Coordinates of C-alpha atoms in Angstrom, one line a residue:
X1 CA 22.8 -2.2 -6.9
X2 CA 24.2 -0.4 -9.7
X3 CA 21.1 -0.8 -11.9
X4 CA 18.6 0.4 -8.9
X5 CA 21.0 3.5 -8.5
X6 CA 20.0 4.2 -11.7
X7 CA 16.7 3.9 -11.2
X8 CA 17.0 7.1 -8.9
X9 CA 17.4 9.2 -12.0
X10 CA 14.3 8.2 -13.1
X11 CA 10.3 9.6 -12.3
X12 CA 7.0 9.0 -14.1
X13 CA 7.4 11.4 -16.6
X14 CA 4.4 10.3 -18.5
X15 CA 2.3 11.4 -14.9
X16 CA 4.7 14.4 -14.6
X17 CA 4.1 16.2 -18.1
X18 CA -0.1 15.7 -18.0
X19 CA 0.2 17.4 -14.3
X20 CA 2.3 20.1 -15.8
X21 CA -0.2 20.4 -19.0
X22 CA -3.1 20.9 -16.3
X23 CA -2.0 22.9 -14.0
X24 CA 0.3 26.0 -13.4
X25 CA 2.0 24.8 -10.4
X26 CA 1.7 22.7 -7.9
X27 CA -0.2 24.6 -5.6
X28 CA -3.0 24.9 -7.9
X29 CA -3.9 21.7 -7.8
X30 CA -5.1 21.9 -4.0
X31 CA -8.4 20.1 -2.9
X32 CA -9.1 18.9 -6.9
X33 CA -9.2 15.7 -7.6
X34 CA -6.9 15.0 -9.9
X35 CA -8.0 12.2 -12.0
X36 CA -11.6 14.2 -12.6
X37 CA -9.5 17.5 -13.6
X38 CA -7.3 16.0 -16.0
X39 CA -10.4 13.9 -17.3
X40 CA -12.4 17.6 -17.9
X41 CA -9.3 19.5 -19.2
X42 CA -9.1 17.0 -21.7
X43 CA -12.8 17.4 -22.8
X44 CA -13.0 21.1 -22.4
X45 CA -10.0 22.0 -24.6
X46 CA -10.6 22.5 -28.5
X47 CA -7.8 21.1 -29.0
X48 CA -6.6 17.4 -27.7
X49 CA -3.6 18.2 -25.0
X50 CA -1.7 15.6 -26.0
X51 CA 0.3 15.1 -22.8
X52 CA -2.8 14.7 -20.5
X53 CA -4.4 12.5 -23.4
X54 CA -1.4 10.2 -23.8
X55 CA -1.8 10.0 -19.8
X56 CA -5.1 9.3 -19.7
X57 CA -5.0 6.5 -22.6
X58 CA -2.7 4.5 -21.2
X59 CA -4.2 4.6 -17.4
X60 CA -7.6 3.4 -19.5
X61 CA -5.8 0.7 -20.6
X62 CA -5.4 -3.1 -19.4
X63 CA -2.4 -3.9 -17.6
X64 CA -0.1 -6.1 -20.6
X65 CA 0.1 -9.7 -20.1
X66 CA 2.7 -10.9 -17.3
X67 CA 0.6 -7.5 -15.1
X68 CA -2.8 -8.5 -15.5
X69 CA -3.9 -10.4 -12.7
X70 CA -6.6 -13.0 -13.3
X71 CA -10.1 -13.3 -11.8
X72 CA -9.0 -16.6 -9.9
X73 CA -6.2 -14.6 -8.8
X74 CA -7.6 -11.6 -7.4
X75 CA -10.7 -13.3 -5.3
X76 CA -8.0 -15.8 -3.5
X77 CA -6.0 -12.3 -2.5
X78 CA -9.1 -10.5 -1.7
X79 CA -10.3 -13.2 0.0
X80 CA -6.7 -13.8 2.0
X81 CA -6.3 -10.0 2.9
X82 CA -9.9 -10.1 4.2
X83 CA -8.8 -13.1 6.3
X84 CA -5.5 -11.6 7.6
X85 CA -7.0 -8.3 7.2
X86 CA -5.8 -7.0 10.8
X87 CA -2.4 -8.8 10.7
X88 CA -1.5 -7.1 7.7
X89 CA -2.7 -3.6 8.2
X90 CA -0.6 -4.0 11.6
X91 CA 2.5 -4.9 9.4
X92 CA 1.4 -2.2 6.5
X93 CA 1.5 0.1 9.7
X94 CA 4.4 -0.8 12.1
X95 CA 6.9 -2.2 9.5
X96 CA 6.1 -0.6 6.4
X97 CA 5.2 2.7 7.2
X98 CA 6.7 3.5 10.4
X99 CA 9.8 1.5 9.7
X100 CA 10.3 1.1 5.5
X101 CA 9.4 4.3 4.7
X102 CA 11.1 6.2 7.6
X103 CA 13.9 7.5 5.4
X104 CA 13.7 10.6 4.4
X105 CA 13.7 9.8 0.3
X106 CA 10.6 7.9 0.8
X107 CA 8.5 9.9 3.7
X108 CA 6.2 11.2 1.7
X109 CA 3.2 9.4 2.6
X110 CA 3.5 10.9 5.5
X111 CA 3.4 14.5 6.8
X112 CA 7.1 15.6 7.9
X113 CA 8.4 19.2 8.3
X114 CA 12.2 19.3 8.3
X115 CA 13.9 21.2 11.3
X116 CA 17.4 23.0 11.0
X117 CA 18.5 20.7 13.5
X118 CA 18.3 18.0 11.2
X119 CA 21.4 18.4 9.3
X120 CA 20.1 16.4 6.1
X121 CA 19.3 13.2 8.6
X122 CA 16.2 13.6 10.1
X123 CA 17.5 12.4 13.4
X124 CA 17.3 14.1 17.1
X125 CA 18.6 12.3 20.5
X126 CA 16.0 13.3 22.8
X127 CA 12.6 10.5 23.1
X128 CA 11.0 13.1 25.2
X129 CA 12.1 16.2 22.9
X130 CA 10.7 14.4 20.1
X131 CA 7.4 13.5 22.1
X132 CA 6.9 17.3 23.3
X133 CA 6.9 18.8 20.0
X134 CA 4.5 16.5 18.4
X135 CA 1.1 18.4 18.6
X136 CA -2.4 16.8 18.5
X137 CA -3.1 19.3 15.6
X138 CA 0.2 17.3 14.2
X139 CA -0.9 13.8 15.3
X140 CA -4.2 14.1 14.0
X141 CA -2.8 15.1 10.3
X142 CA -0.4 12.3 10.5
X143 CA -3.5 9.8 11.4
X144 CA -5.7 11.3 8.6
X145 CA -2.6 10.9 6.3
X146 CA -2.1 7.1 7.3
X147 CA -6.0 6.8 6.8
X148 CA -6.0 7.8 3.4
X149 CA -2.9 5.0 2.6
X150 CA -5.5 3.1 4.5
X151 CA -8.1 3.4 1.9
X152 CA -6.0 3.1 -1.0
X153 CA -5.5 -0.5 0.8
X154 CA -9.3 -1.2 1.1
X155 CA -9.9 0.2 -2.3
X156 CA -7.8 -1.8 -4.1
X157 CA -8.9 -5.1 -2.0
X158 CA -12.5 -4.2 -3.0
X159 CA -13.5 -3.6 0.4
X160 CA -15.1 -0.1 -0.3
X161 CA -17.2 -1.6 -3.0
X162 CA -20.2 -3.6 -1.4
X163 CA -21.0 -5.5 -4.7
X164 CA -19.6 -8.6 -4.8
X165 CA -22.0 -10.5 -7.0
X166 CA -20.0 -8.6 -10.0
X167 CA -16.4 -10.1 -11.3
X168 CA -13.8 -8.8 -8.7
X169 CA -11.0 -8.1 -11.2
X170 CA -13.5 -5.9 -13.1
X171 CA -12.6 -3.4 -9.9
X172 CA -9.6 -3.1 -11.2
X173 CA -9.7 -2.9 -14.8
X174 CA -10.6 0.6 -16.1
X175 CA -13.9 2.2 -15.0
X176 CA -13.3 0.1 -12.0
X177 CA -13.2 2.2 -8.8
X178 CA -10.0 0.3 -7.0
X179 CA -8.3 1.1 -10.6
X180 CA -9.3 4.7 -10.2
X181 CA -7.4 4.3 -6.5
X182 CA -4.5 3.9 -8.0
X183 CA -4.7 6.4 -10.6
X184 CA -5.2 9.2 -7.8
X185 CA -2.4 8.1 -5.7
X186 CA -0.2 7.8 -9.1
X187 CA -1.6 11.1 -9.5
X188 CA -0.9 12.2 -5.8
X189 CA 2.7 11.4 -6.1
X190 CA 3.2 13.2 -8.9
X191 CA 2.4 16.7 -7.0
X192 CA 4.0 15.5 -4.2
X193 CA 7.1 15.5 -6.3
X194 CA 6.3 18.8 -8.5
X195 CA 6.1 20.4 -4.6
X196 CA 9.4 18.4 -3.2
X197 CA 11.5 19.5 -6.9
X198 CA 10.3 23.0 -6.7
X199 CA 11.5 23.1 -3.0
X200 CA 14.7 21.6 -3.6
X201 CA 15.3 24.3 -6.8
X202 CA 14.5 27.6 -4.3
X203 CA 16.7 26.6 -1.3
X204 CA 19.3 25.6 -4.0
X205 CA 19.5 22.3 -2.5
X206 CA 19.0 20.4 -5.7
X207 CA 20.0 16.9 -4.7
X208 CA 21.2 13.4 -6.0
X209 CA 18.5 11.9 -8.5
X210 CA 14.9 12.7 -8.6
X211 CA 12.2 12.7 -5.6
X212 CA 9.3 9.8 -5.2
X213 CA 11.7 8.4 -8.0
X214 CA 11.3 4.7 -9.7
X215 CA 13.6 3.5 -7.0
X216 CA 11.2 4.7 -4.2
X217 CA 8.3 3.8 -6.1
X218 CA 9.1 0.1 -6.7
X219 CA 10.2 -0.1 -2.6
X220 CA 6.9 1.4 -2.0
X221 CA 5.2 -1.2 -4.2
X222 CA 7.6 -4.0 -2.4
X223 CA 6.5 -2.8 1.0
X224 CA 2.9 -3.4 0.3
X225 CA 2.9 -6.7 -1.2
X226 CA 5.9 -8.4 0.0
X227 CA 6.6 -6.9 3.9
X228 CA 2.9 -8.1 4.7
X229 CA 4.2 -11.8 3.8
X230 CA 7.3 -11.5 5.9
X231 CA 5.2 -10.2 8.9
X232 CA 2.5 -12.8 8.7
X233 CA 5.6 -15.5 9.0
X234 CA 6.7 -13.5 11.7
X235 CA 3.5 -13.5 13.1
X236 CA 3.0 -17.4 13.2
X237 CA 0.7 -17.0 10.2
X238 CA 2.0 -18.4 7.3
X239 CA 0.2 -17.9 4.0
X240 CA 0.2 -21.0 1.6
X241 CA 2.4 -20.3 -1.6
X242 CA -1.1 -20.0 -3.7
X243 CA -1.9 -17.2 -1.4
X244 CA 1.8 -15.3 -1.4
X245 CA 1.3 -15.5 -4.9
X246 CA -1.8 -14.3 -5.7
X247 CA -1.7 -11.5 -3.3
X248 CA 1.6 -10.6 -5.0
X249 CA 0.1 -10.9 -8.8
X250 CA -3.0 -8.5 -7.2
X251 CA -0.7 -5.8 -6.1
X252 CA 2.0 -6.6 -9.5
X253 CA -1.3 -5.1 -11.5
X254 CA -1.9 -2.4 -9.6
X255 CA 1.7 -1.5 -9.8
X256 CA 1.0 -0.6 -13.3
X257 CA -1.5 1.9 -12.8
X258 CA 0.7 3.3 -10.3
X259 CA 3.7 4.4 -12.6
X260 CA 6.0 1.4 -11.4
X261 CA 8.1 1.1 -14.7
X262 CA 6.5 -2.3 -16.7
X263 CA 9.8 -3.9 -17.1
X264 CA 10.9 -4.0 -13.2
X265 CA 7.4 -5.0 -12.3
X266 CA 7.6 -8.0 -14.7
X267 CA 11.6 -8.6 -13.8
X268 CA 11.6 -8.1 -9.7
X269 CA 7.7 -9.0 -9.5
X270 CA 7.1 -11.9 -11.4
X271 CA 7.1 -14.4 -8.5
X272 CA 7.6 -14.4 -4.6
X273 CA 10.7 -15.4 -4.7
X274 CA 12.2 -12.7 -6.8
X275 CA 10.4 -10.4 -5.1
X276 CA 11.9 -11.0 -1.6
X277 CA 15.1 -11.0 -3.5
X278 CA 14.2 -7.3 -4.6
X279 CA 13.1 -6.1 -1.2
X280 CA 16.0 -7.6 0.9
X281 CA 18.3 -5.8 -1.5
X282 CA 16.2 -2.2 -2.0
X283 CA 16.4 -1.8 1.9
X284 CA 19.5 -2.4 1.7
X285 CA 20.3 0.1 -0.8
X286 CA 17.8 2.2 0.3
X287 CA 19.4 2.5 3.7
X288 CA 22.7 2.3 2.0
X289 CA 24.0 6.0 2.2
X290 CA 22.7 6.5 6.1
X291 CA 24.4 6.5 9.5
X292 CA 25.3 3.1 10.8
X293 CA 23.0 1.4 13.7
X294 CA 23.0 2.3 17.2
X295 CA 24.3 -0.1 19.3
X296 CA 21.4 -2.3 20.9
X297 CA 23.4 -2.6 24.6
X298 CA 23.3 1.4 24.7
X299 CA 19.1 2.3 23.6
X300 CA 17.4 3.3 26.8
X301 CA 14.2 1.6 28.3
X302 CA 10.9 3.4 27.5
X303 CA 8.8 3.8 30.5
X304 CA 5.2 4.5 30.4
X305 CA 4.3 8.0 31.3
X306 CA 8.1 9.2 31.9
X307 CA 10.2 8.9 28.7
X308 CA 13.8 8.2 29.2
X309 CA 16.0 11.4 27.7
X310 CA 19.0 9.2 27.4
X311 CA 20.6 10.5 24.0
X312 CA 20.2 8.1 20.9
X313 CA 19.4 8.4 17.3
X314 CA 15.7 8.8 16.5
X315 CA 15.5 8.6 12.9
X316 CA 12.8 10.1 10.1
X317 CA 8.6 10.4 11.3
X318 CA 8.4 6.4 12.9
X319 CA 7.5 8.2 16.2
X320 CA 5.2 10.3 15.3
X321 CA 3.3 8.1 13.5
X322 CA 3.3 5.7 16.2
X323 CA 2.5 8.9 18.6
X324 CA -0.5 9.4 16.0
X325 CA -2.2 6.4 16.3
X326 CA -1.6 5.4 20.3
X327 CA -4.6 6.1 22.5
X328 CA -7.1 6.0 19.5
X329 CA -9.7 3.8 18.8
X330 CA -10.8 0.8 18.2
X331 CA -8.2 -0.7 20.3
X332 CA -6.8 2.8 22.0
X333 CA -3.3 0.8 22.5
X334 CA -0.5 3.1 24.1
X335 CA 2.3 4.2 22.4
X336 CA 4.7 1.9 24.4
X337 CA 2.7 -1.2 23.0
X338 CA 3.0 0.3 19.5
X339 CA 6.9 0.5 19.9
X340 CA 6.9 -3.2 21.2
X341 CA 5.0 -4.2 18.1
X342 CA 6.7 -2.1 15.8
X343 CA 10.1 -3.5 17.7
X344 CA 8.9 -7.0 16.9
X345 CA 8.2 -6.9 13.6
X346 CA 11.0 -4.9 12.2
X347 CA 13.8 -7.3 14.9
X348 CA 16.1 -6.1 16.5
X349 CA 18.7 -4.4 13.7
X350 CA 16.6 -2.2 12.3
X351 CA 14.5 -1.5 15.3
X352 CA 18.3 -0.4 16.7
X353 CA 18.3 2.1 13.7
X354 CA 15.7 3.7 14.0
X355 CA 16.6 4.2 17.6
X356 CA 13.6 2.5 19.3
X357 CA 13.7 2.2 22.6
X358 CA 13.2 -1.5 24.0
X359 CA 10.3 -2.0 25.7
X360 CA 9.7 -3.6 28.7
X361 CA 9.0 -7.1 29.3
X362 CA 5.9 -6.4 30.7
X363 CA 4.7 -4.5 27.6
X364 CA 6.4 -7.4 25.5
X365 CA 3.8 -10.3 27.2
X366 CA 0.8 -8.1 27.4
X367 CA 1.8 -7.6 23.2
X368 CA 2.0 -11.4 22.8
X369 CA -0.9 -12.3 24.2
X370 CA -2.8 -10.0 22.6
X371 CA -1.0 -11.1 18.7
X372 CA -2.6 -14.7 20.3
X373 CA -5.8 -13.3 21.3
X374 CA -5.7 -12.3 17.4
X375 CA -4.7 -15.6 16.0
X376 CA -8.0 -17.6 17.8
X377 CA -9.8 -16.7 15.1
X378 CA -7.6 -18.3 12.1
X379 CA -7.1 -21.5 14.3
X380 CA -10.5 -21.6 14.7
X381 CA -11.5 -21.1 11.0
X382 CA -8.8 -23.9 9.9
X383 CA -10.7 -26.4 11.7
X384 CA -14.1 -25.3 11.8
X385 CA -16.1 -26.9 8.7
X386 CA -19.1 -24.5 8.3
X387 CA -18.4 -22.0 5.5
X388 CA -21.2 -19.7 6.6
X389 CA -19.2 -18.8 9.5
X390 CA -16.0 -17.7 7.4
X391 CA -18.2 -15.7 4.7
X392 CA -20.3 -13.8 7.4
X393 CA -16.8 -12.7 9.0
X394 CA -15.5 -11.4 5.6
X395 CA -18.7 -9.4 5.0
X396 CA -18.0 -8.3 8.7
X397 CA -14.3 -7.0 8.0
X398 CA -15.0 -5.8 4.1
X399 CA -17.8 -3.5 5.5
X400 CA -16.3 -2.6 8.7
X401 CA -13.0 -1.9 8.0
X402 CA -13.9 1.0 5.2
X403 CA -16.6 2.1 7.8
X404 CA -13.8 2.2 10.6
X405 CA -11.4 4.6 8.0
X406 CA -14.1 6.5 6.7
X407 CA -14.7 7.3 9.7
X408 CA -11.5 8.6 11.0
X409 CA -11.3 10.1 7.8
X410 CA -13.9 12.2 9.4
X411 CA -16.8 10.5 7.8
X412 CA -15.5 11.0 4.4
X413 CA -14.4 9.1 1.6
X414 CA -11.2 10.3 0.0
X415 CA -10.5 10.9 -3.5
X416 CA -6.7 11.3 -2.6
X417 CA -6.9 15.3 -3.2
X418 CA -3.4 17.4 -3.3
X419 CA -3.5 19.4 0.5
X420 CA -1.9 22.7 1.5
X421 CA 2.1 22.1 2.0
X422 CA 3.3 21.5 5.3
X423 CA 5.3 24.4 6.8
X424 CA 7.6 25.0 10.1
X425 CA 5.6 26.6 12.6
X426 CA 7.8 29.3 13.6
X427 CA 8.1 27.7 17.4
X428 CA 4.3 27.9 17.5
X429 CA 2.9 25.2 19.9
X430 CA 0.9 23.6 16.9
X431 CA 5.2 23.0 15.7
X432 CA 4.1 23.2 11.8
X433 CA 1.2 24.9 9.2
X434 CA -0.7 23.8 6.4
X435 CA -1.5 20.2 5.3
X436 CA -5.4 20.8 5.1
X437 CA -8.2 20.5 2.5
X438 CA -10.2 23.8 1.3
X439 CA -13.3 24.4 2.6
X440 CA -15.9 22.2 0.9
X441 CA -13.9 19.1 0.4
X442 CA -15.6 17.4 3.0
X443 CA -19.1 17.9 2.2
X444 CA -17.8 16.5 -1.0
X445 CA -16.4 13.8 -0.1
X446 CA -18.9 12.8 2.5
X447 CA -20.4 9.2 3.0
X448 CA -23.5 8.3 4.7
X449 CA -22.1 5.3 8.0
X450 CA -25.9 4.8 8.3
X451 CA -26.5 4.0 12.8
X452 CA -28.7 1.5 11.6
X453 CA -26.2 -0.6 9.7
X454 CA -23.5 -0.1 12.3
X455 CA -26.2 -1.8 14.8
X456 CA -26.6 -4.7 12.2
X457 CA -22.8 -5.4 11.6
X458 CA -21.9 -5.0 15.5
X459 CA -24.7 -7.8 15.6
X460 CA -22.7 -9.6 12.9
X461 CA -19.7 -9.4 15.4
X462 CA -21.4 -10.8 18.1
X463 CA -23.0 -13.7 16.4
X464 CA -18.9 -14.5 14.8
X465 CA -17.4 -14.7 18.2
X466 CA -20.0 -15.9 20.1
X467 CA -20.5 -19.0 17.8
X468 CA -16.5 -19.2 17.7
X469 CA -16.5 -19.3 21.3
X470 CA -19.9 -22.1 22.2
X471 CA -17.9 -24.1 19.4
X472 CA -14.6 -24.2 21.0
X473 CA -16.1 -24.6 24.4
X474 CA -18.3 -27.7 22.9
X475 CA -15.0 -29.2 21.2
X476 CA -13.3 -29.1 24.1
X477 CA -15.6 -30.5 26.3
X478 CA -16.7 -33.4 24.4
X479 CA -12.7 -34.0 23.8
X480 CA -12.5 -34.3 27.4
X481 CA -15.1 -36.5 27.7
X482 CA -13.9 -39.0 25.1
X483 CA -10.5 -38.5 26.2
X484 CA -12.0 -39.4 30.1
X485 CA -14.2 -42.0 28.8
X486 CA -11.7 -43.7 26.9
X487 CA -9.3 -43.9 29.9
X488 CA -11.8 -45.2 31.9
X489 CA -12.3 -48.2 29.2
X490 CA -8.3 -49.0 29.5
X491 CA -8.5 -49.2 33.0

């Protein structure tokens, strides 16, 4: 633990001086995007800014050997994301998001306004408190927040890129667009922490280490590649080692372009094993300095509809980012489901930490039979011997899900642009200010969900389950059959 406290001290400096090069402050980078700006102030000056140069030469650059993930490597985790697509977005969401990053250090991908009745924690004792100052204008920036993670996702899968005649690891080399991704979120981060540095300077609340530091960036990395593996497990999914570790070597290269220090990607990153080494002990060092659990015996019951005001320790922005995506489409699940789910993948300890409230046993079958309902399809695909059937339902899910964030992304495709700083409210019933894009970025950013093609792929989706469904039904019937004829020929 020693060496990761030490890791707090340190940022992405090489990110951190090109942003400072480009722009005046933080704020001026609003609604640019950020890769483009530093790529233009380093053609317009007369001049090569060296800081911005050195940035940009080494993001241009292949990842070094031990980082660079191999063709072979990258179609067999594209291919097993695409397979386990909603099973891991599920755990990217409930565990990793709502539960990894729900301390305060590492909220960031998030948007969070601290109260003064935070005292440094984050935490409040009140469900329904909690529940009546979230705002739809606040839900709906926390779900267009977790869409743009979303995409980062997709992007770097190669799921926003429709070519896949081309090589896939070409994506994310340089000039490739899921490499570019990763450069705008590097990029992203390194506002986020101009903005959270300046802050802490003004209020004289400079505190321990530095914000988004590598510590937080290498449990960030960890909770994208690793958590997915431990909730597939948990999920009665269980990838083959192959798959663990090509998935891992995928997300070890982008790591790179992201600013994750080279020498703790190839130390805690080289395999799977090491890896879930590195996560079991970040969280716990993560979590380290933090209040201990609330006991289990003493969490109240949610109920649907009339929230129990019991007091308890709700810790960081877990509910309202399960508050932000409850009752929304495609599966408009409500937000006691989302806690079950959320409950069940993070178990019971850290579920008590966080302060979730159990759900109900009702909730807790209706949420298994639905993770069943889910799992059909990989049973089916594990036995079933046409290929066809398996290609046509990655097409489905490569297309569909980018459609599907786009389109909550207001039919947009986002180049990870820097957005207004969130602000209190001032007890306004909104409960915060700011967090937007300038006028313009939309039209911008806008993509084309042609009608027509959402006709063809909800075709697509019909054709995958119905043949899934007359080829179960057929099994089983002719197993019967044998099954009754060959009873018949005993007797």
């Amino acid at each position: 633990m020693g060496v990761m406290s030490s890791w707090r001290d340190l940022a992405d400096p090489l990110c951190d001086d090109a942003l400072r090069q480009a722009f005046n402050s933080p704020s001026s980078s609003v609604g640019k995007d950020l890769l483009r700006s530093l790529e233009e102030h380093a053609a317009a000056s007369s001049h090569k800014p060296k800081a911005v140069q050195e940035f940009l030469d080494t993001v241009q650059q292949e990842p070094p050997p031990g980082l660079l993930a191999s063709e072979e490597e990258v179609v067999l985790a594209q291919e097993f994301f695409l397979d386990n697509s909603i099973q891991i977005m599920q755990a990217l969401l409930h565990y990793s998001l709502a539960g990894g990053f729900a301390r305060q250090a590492v909220s960031y991908l998030v948007p969070h306004v601290r109260h003064a009745d935070d005292k440094g924690r984050g935490a409040v004792t009140d469900l329904s408190a909690v529940l009546s100052s979230i705002s739809k204008a606040s839900s709906d920036r926390t779900m267009s927040r977790l869409s743009e993670t979303f995409q980062f996702v997709l992007d770097v899968m190669g799921c926003s890129c429709q070519d896949n005649k081309s090589s896939r690891v070409v994506y994310l080399l340089p000039g490739g667009e899921g490499r570019k991704s990763a450069v705008r979120v590097r990029l992203l981060h390194g506002i986020a922490r101009w903005r959270t540095d300046e802050r802490w300077k003004r209020e004289g609340n400079e505190q321990t280490g530095v914000p988004i530091s590598q510590e937080d960036m290498a449990a960030t990395l960890a909770a994208f590649s690793t958590i997915p593996i431990w909730c597939l497990h948990r999920l009665h999914l269980p990838p083959s080692p192959e798959q663990a570790s090509a998935y891992l070597a995928l997300w070890r290269h982008v790591g790179y372009y992201l600013g994750v220090s080279p020498s703790i990607l190839l130390r805690y990153f080289s395999n799977t094993q090491t890896a879930d080494k590195f996560l079991a002990t970040a969280a716990l060092h993560l979590f380290s300095d933090d209040e201990p659990a609330t006991d289990i015996d003493a969490r109240p019951t949610l109920s649907a509809g009339s929230p129990n005001s019991t007091p308890m320790t709700l810790r960081g922005p877990t509910i309202p980012i399960l508050v932000a995506v409850s009752n929304r489409p495609p599966l408009n699940t409500s937000l006691e489901y989302n806690i079950a789910l959320t409950t069940h993948l993070l178990g019971p300890s850290l579920s008590a930490w966080l302060g979730l409230p159990p759900p109900s046993l009702r909730t807790r079958l209706r949420m298994h039979a639905f993770l069943f309902v889910q799992r059909v399809p990989h049973y089916f695909a594990r036995l079933y011997p046409r290929r066809g059937w398996l290609e046509k339902r990655r097409a489905l899910y490569r297309e569909g899900l980018a459609r599907s964030v786009w389109w909550n992304l207001g039919r947009r495709q986002t180049m990870f642009r820097p957005r207004t700083t969130v602000q209190d409210g001032g007890g306004k019933s909104d409960g915060a200010m700011g967090g937007e894009l300038p006028s313009g970025v939309a039209d911008e950013e806008s993509v084309n969900l042609d009608p027509a093609r959402a006709k063809v792929l909800t075709k697509m989706w019909s054709e995958v389950w119905r043949e899934m469904i007359v080829v179960s039904i057929a099994a089983s019937t002719f197993t019967i059959l044998l099954g009754y004829i060959s009873g018949r020929c005993v007797l």
